[in-house]
Every structure is written in structure tokens, then in C-alpha cells.
Amino acid sequence: NSFMGALRQMTGLKTLDLPSEEEWEYAARAGATTKWLCGDSETGLDDYAWYSKNSDNSTHPVGTRRANAWGLYDVHGN
């Protein structure tokens, strides 16, 4: 009855799971060793993420900011 159970059934994959915190961070950083994928300061974060300083406290469509070096969108911010 879980979301992941339904997704496993729909895809036919038996070992489909959400990433752990460490796996998510690894994917979000895409090889970067800085605080954010764009560096250690928030300068440039607007290009990659919707977050408290640029979102006007509302949601936004996914994929409207830049992808990280591995082509993943929306891995920073909320």
C-alpha cells in the first residue's frame, strides 16, 4: 500500500527505493566539494534552485533552473 510499493509494481523493479540522505547529497553535488554545487557562497544559487531568498514563498514549476553537472534538476532548494 506504500507509494514505493506501487511504483515497484508499476515499473516491475523489485529493488526500487528512494535515495538515502548520502546518496541524495552525492547526486546533488555532482562531484562538487563546495557547500553548494555552485560554490561556497550563495552567489549563483539562484541559477540552480528556488529557495527562501528567490521563491517569493511559493512553489515553482520543476526544471526551470539550471541542471547540475550530471544533468539533474531541482536538487537544491525546496
PDB file of C-alpha atoms in Angstrom:
ATOM      1  CA  ASN A   1       0.000   0.000   0.000  1.00  0.00           C
ATOM      2  CA  SER A   2       3.009   2.319   0.045  1.00  0.00           C
ATOM      3  CA  PHE A   3       3.977   4.734  -2.701  1.00  0.00           C
ATOM      4  CA  MET A   4       7.232   2.851  -3.289  1.00  0.00           C
ATOM      5  CA  GLY A   5       5.335  -0.456  -3.377  1.00  0.00           C
ATOM      6  CA  ALA A   6       3.001   0.908  -6.030  1.00  0.00           C
ATOM      7  CA  LEU A   7       5.949   2.289  -8.006  1.00  0.00           C
ATOM      8  CA  ARG A   8       7.762  -1.076  -7.816  1.00  0.00           C
ATOM      9  CA  GLN A   9       4.656  -2.827  -9.079  1.00  0.00           C
ATOM     10  CA  MET A  10       4.139  -0.296 -11.877  1.00  0.00           C
ATOM     11  CA  THR A  11       7.759  -0.498 -13.082  1.00  0.00           C
ATOM     12  CA  GLY A  12       8.332  -4.184 -12.386  1.00  0.00           C
ATOM     13  CA  LEU A  13      11.515  -3.328 -10.454  1.00  0.00           C
ATOM     14  CA  LYS A  14      11.936  -5.263  -7.220  1.00  0.00           C
ATOM     15  CA  THR A  15      14.625  -3.086  -5.643  1.00  0.00           C
ATOM     16  CA  LEU A  16      13.395   0.427  -6.414  1.00  0.00           C
ATOM     17  CA  ASP A  17      13.923   2.734  -3.419  1.00  0.00           C
ATOM     18  CA  LEU A  18      14.296   6.410  -2.674  1.00  0.00           C
ATOM     19  CA  PRO A  19      17.892   7.550  -2.216  1.00  0.00           C
ATOM     20  CA  SER A  20      19.404   7.826   1.239  1.00  0.00           C
ATOM     21  CA  GLU A  21      20.471  11.248   2.505  1.00  0.00           C
ATOM     22  CA  GLU A  22      24.061  10.483   1.486  1.00  0.00           C
ATOM     23  CA  GLU A  23      23.038   9.310  -1.990  1.00  0.00           C
ATOM     24  CA  TRP A  24      20.872  12.403  -2.487  1.00  0.00           C
ATOM     25  CA  GLU A  25      23.706  14.728  -1.456  1.00  0.00           C
ATOM     26  CA  TYR A  26      26.164  12.914  -3.741  1.00  0.00           C
ATOM     27  CA  ALA A  27      23.793  13.319  -6.694  1.00  0.00           C
ATOM     28  CA  ALA A  28      23.002  16.944  -5.829  1.00  0.00           C
ATOM     29  CA  ARG A  29      26.680  17.915  -5.614  1.00  0.00           C
ATOM     30  CA  ALA A  30      27.537  16.155  -8.890  1.00  0.00           C
ATOM     31  CA  GLY A  31      31.176  15.939  -7.895  1.00  0.00           C
ATOM     32  CA  ALA A  32      31.421  19.387  -6.302  1.00  0.00           C
ATOM     33  CA  THR A  33      33.110  19.609  -2.904  1.00  0.00           C
ATOM     34  CA  THR A  34      31.771  23.065  -2.069  1.00  0.00           C
ATOM     35  CA  LYS A  35      28.817  23.958   0.154  1.00  0.00           C
ATOM     36  CA  TRP A  36      26.515  24.213  -2.859  1.00  0.00           C
ATOM     37  CA  LEU A  37      27.001  22.923  -6.373  1.00  0.00           C
ATOM     38  CA  CYS A  38      27.780  26.490  -7.493  1.00  0.00           C
ATOM     39  CA  GLY A  39      30.393  27.243  -4.807  1.00  0.00           C
ATOM     40  CA  ASP A  40      30.715  28.064  -1.131  1.00  0.00           C
ATOM     41  CA  SER A  41      28.643  31.256  -1.261  1.00  0.00           C
ATOM     42  CA  GLU A  42      25.012  31.637  -2.236  1.00  0.00           C
ATOM     43  CA  THR A  43      26.081  33.691  -5.250  1.00  0.00           C
ATOM     44  CA  GLY A  44      24.888  31.716  -8.232  1.00  0.00           C
ATOM     45  CA  LEU A  45      22.435  29.569  -6.284  1.00  0.00           C
ATOM     46  CA  ASP A  46      19.556  31.487  -7.888  1.00  0.00           C
ATOM     47  CA  ASP A  47      20.568  29.884 -11.191  1.00  0.00           C
ATOM     48  CA  TYR A  48      20.071  26.367  -9.796  1.00  0.00           C
ATOM     49  CA  ALA A  49      17.364  26.478  -7.148  1.00  0.00           C
ATOM     50  CA  TRP A  50      14.185  28.022  -5.884  1.00  0.00           C
ATOM     51  CA  TYR A  51      14.729  28.728  -2.191  1.00  0.00           C
ATOM     52  CA  SER A  52      13.702  31.192   0.521  1.00  0.00           C
ATOM     53  CA  LYS A  53      15.548  34.156  -0.989  1.00  0.00           C
ATOM     54  CA  ASN A  54      14.139  33.941  -4.520  1.00  0.00           C
ATOM     55  CA  SER A  55      10.913  31.918  -4.401  1.00  0.00           C
ATOM     56  CA  ASP A  56       8.512  34.574  -3.072  1.00  0.00           C
ATOM     57  CA  ASN A  57       7.452  31.858  -0.604  1.00  0.00           C
ATOM     58  CA  SER A  58       5.650  29.862  -3.282  1.00  0.00           C
ATOM     59  CA  THR A  59       6.206  26.765  -5.377  1.00  0.00           C
ATOM     60  CA  HIS A  60       7.515  26.905  -8.940  1.00  0.00           C
ATOM     61  CA  PRO A  61       7.466  24.517 -11.900  1.00  0.00           C
ATOM     62  CA  VAL A  62      10.226  21.915 -11.863  1.00  0.00           C
ATOM     63  CA  GLY A  63      13.097  22.101 -14.342  1.00  0.00           C
ATOM     64  CA  THR A  64      13.031  25.891 -14.644  1.00  0.00           C
ATOM     65  CA  ARG A  65      16.509  26.397 -13.159  1.00  0.00           C
ATOM     66  CA  ARG A  66      19.844  25.099 -14.433  1.00  0.00           C
ATOM     67  CA  ALA A  67      20.722  21.418 -14.148  1.00  0.00           C
ATOM     68  CA  ASN A  68      23.793  20.346 -12.189  1.00  0.00           C
ATOM     69  CA  ALA A  69      26.876  18.895 -13.908  1.00  0.00           C
ATOM     70  CA  TRP A  70      25.183  15.481 -14.130  1.00  0.00           C
ATOM     71  CA  GLY A  71      22.030  16.865 -15.733  1.00  0.00           C
ATOM     72  CA  LEU A  72      19.856  16.702 -12.620  1.00  0.00           C
ATOM     73  CA  TYR A  73      17.362  19.493 -11.950  1.00  0.00           C
ATOM     74  CA  ASP A  74      15.910  20.766  -8.684  1.00  0.00           C
ATOM     75  CA  VAL A  75      18.333  19.063  -6.328  1.00  0.00           C
ATOM     76  CA  HIS A  76      18.923  22.197  -4.228  1.00  0.00           C
ATOM     77  CA  GLY A  77      16.262  24.342  -2.646  1.00  0.00           C
ATOM     78  CA  ASN A  78      12.740  23.292  -1.936  1.00  0.00           C
TER      79      ASN A  78
END
